[in-house]
Short mmCIF file of C-alpha atoms in Angstrom, two decimals:
data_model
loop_
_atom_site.label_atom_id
_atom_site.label_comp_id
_atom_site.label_asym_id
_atom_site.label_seq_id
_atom_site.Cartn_x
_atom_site.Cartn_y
_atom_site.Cartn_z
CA UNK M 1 17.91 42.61 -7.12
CA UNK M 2 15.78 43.22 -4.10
CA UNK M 3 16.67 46.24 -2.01
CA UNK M 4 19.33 45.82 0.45
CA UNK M 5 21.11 47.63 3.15
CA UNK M 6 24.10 49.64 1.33
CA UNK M 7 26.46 48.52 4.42
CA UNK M 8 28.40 45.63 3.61
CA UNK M 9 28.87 45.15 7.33
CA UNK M 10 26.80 45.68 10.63
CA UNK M 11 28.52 47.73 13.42
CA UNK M 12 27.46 47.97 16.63
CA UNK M 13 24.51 50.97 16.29
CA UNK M 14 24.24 53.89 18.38
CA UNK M 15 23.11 54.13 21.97
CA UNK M 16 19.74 55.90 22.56
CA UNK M 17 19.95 55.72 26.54
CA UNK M 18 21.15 54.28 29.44
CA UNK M 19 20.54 50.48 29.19
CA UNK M 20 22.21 50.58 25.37
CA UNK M 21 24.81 52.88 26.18
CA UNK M 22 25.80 50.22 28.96
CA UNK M 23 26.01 47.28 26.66
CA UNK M 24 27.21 48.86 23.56
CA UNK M 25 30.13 50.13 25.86
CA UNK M 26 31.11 46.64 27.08
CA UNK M 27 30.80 44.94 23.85
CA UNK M 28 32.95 47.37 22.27
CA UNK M 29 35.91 46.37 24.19
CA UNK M 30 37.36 42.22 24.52
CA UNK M 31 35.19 39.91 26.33
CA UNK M 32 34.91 40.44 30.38
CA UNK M 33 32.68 39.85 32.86
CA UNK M 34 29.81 43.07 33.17
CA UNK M 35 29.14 44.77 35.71
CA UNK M 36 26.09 45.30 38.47
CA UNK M 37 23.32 45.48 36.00
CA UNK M 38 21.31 48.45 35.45
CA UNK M 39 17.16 48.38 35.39
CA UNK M 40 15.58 49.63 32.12
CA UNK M 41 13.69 52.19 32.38
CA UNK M 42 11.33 52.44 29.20
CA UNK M 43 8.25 50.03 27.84
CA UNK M 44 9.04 46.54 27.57
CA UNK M 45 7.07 46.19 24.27
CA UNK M 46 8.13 49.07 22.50
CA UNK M 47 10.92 51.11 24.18
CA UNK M 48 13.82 52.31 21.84
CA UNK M 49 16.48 52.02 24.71
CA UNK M 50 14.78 48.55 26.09
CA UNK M 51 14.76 46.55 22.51
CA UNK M 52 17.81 48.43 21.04
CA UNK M 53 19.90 46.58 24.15
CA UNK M 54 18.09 43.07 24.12
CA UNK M 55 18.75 43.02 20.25
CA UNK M 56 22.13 43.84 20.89
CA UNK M 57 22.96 41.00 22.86
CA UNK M 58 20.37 38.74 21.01
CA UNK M 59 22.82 39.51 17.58
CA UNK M 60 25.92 38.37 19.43
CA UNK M 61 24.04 34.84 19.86
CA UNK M 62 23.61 35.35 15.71
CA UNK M 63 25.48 37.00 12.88
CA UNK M 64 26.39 39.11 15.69
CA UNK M 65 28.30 42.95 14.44
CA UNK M 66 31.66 43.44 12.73
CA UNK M 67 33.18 45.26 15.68
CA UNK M 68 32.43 42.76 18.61
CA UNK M 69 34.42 39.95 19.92
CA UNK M 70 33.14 36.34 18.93
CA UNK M 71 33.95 35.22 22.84
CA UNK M 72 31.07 37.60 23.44
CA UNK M 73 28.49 34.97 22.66
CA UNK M 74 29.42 32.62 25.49
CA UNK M 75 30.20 35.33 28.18
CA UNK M 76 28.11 34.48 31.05
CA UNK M 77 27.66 38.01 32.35
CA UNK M 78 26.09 38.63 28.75
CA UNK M 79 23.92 36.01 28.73
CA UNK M 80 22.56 37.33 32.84
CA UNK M 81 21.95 40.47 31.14
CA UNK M 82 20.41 39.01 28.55
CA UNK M 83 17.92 37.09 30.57
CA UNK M 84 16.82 39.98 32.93
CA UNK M 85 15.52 41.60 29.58
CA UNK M 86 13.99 38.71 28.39
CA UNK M 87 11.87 38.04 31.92
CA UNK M 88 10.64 41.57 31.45
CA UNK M 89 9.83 41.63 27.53
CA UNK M 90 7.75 37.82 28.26
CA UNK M 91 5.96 39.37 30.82
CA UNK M 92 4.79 42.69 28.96
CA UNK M 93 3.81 40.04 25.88
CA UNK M 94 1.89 37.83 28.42
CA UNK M 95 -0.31 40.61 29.79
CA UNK M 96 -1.01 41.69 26.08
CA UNK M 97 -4.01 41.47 25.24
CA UNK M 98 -4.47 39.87 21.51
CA UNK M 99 -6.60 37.05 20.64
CA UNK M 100 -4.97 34.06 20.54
CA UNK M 101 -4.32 32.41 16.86
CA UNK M 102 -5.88 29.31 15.70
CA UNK M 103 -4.41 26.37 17.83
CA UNK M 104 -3.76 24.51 15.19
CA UNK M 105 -1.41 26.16 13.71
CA UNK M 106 -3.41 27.82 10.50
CA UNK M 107 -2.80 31.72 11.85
CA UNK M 108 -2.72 32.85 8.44
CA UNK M 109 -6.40 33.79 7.97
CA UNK M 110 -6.32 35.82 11.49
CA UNK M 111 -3.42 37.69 10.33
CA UNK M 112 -5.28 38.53 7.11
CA UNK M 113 -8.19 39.99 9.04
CA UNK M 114 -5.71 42.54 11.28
CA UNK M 115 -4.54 45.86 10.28
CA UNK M 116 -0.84 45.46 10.74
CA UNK M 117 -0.48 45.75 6.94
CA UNK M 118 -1.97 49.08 7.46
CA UNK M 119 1.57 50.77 6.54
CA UNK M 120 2.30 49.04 3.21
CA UNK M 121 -0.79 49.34 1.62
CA UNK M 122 -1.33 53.21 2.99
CA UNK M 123 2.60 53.69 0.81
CA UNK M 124 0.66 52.20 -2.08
CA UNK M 125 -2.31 54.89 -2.48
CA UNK M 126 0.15 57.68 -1.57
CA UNK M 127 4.20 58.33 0.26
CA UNK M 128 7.56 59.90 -0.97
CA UNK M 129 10.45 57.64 -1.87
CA UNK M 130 12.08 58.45 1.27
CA UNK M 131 9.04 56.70 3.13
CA UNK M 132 9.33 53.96 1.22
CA UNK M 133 12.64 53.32 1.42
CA UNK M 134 12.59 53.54 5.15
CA UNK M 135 9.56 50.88 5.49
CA UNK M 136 12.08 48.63 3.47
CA UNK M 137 14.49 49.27 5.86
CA UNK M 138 12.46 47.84 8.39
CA UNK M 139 11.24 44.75 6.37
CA UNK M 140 14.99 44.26 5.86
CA UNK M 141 15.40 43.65 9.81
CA UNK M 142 12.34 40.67 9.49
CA UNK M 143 14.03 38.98 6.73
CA UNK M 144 17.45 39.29 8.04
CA UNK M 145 16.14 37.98 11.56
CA UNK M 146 13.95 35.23 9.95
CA UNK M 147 16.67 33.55 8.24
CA UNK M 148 19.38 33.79 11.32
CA UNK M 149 17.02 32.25 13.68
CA UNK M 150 14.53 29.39 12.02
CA UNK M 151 17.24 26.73 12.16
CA UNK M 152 16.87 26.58 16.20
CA UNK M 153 13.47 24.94 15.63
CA UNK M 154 15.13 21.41 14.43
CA UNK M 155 15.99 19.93 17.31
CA UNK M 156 12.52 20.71 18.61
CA UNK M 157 10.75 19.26 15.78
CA UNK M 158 10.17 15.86 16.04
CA UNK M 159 11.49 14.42 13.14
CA UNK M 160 8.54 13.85 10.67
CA UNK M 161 8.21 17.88 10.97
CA UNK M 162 12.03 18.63 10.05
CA UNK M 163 11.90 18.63 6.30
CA UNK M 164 9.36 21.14 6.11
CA UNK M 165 11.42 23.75 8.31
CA UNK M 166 14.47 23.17 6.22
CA UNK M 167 11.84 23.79 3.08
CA UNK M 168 11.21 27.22 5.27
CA UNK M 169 14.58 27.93 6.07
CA UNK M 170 15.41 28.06 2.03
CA UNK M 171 12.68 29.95 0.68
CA UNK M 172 13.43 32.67 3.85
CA UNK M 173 17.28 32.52 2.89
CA UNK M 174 16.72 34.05 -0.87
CA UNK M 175 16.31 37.99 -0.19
CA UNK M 176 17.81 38.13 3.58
CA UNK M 177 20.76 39.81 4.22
CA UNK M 178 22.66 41.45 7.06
CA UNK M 179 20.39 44.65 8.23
CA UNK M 180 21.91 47.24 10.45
CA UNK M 181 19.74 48.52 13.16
CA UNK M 182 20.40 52.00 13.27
CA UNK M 183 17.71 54.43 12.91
CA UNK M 184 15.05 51.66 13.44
CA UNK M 185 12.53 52.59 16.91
CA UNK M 186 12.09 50.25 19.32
CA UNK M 187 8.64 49.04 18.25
CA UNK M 188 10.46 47.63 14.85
CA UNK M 189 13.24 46.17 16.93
CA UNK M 190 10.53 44.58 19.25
CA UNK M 191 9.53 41.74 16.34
CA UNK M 192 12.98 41.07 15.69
CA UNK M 193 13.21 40.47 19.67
CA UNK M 194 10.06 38.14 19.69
CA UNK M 195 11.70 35.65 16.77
CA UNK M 196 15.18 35.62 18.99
CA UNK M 197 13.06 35.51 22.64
CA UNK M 198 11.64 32.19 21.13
CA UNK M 199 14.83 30.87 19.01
CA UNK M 200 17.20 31.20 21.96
CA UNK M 201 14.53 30.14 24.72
CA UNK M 202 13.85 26.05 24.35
CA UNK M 203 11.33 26.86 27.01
CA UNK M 204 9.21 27.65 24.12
CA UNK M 205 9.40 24.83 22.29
CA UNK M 206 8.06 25.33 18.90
CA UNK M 207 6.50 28.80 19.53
CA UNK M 208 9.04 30.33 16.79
CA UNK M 209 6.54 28.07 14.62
CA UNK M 210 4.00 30.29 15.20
CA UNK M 211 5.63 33.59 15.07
CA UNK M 212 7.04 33.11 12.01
CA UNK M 213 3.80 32.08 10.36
CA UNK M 214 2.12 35.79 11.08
CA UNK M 215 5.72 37.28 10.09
CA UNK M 216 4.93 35.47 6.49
CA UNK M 217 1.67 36.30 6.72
CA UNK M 218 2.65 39.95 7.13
CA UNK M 219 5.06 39.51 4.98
CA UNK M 220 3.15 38.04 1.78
CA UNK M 221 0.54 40.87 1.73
CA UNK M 222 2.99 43.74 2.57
CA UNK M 223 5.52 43.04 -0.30
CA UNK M 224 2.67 42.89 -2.62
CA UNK M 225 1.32 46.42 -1.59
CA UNK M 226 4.94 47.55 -1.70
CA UNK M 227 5.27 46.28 -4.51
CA UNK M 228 2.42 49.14 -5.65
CA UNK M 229 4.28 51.57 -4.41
CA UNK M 230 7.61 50.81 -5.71
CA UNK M 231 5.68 50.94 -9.27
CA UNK M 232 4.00 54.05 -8.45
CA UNK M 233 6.54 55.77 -7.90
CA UNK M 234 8.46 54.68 -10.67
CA UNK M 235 11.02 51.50 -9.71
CA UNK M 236 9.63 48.86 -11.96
CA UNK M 237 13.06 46.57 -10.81
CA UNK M 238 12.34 46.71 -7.36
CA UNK M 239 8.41 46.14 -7.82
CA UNK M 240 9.06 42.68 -9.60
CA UNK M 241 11.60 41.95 -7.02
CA UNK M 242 8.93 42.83 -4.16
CA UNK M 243 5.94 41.03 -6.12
CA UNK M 244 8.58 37.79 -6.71
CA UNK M 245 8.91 37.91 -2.70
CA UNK M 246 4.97 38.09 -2.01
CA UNK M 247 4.50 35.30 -4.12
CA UNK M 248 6.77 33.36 -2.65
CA UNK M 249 5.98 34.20 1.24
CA UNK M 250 2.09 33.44 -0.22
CA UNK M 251 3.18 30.03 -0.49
CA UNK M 252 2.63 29.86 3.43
CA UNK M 253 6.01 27.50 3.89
CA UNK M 254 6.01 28.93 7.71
CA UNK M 255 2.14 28.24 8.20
CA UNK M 256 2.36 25.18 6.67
CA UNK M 257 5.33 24.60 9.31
CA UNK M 258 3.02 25.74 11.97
CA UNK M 259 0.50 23.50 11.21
CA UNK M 260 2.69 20.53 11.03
CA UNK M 261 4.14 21.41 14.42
CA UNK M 262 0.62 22.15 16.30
CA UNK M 263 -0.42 18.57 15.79
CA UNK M 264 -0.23 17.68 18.97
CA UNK M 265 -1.65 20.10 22.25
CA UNK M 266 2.22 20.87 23.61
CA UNK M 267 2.90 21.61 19.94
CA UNK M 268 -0.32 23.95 18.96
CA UNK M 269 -0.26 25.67 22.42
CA UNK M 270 3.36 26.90 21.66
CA UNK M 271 2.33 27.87 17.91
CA UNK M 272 -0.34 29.82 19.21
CA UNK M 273 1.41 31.66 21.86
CA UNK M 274 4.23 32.22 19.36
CA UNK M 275 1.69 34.01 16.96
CA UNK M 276 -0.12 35.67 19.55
CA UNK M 277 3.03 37.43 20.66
CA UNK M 278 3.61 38.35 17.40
CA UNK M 279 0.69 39.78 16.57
CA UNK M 280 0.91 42.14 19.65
CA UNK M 281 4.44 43.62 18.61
CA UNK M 282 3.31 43.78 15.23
CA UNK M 283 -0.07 45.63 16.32
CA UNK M 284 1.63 47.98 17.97
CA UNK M 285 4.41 48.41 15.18
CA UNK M 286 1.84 48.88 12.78
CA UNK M 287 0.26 51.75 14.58
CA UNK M 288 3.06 53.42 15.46
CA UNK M 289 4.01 53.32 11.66
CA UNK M 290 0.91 55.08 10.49
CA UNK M 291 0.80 57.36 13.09
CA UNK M 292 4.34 58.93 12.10
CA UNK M 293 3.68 58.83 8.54
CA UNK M 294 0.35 61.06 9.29
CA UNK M 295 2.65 63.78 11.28
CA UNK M 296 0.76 62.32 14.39
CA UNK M 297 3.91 61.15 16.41
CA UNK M 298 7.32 63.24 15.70
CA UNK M 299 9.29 61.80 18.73
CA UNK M 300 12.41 60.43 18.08
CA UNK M 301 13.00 56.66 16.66
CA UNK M 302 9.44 56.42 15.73
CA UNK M 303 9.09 55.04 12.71
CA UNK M 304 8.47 56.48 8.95
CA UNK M 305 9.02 59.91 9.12
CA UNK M 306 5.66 62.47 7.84
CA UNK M 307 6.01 63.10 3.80
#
């Protein structure tokens, strides 16, 4: 069986400043309205305190956490909260700076050509156990988001385009499970923030489309180099499990779903911006990543710790 988180549930994670100590408070206790709202103070793309408290409230929307109230996902406050986050993270991922994917949908090759799977395929030539299991750790958060949040592109589909999103929505279902989000930096938490800005937001239209495309993308070449690792350093069970999942993410259902939905210019606009955005969290992710694993970058929440 593929690796999965060893909690059974998800509880609400740890606070790691002001903005997630604020929400994490509130949602512990019943449903009421918030407070004044307080103004984040960290990066809007990568910020551990920033994307720890928009995921937070993102989750209630989804599988949501053991130990908060289901009223919580219709609590207007929440949802004002919410949307002051969300203004700031779309505006940090307009002003980025990536290319834009292929209009038409096909972002696969573009995603090929980038370095974000810089991190896997370093673990393959050379990493501890510990470093592995972490980077599975966060590749649990993708697959765990990707399946709570594809479903919210059906009624934006027009209807020719809806069998092939259910057709993604089962192969992403097989190795997902619920991920908690403890000890995970902000840069991690920002690309499960991108699939939930555009899954909540119908603003987007069918920009998950394209965001999920370079998360499969990502996805298809990662597992495979993980799957080198895994092998190398001696978990045979887990290698076939990772190589089973890069074979089946190399199908390209979610490209193939992008595609379908960039047929016409409202459609392929919103693909590309979805996979644009993507790329730029995923960039910086990646980076981040190697940078840590090198002994570069020892602050805290940054991802893979130094071997």
């Amino acid at each position: 069986m593929l690796w999965r988180p060893e909690r059974t549930t998800v509880r609400l994670p740890a606070a790691r400043g002001p903005l997630g100590n604020f929400i994490i408070e509130h949602l512990r206790r019943a449903p009421h309205k918030l407070p004044g709202l307080l103004a984040p103070v960290d990066d809007p793309l990568r910020g551990d305190d920033f994307h720890l408290a928009l995921l937070c409230s993102f989750q209630v929307q989804g599988h949501s956490f053991d130990d908060v109230a289901d009223l919580w996902q219709w609590n207007a406050s929440l949802v004002d909260f919410r949307a002051g986050l969300e203004r700031r993270f779309e505006t940090a991922l307009a002003m980025s700076s990536d290319p834009v994917a292929s209009a038409r949908g096909r972002v696969k090759e573009a995603t090929l050509q980038d370095r974000v799977h810089a991190p896997a395929a370093m673990l393959a030539r050379s990493g501890s156990p510990e470093q592995l299991e972490e980077l599975l750790h966060h590749r649990a958060l993708m697959t765990a988001t990707a399946a709570d949040v594809w479903s919210w592109l059906l009624p934006r589909a027009p209807t020719t385009g809806r069998s092939i999103i259910i057709r993604f929505g089962e192969s992403v279902a097989q190795d997902a499970s619920a991920c908690s989000i403890d000890g995970l930096p902000g840069v991690s938490l920002a690309r499960a923030n991108v699939l939930w800005l555009l899954a909540l937001n119908r603003g987007h239209g069918v920009a998950l489309a394209g965001a999920l495309a370079v998360a499969e993308s990502v996805a298809a070449r990662a597992d495979r180099e993980l799957s080198l690792a895994a092998r190398r350093l001696g978990r045979a069970d887990l290698a076939h499990d990772l190589q089973v999942s890069s074979e089946r993410a190399s199908q390209g259902r979610a490209n193939e779903m992008a595609a379908e939905l960039a047929s016409d210019p409202i459609g392929a606009a919103a693909v590309a911006k979805g996979a644009r955005w993507m790329l730029a969290v995923t960039r910086r992710w990646s980076g981040a990543t190697l940078s840590a694993s090198r002994g570069e970058s020892r602050a805290t929440g940054t991802p893979i710790r130094s071997a």
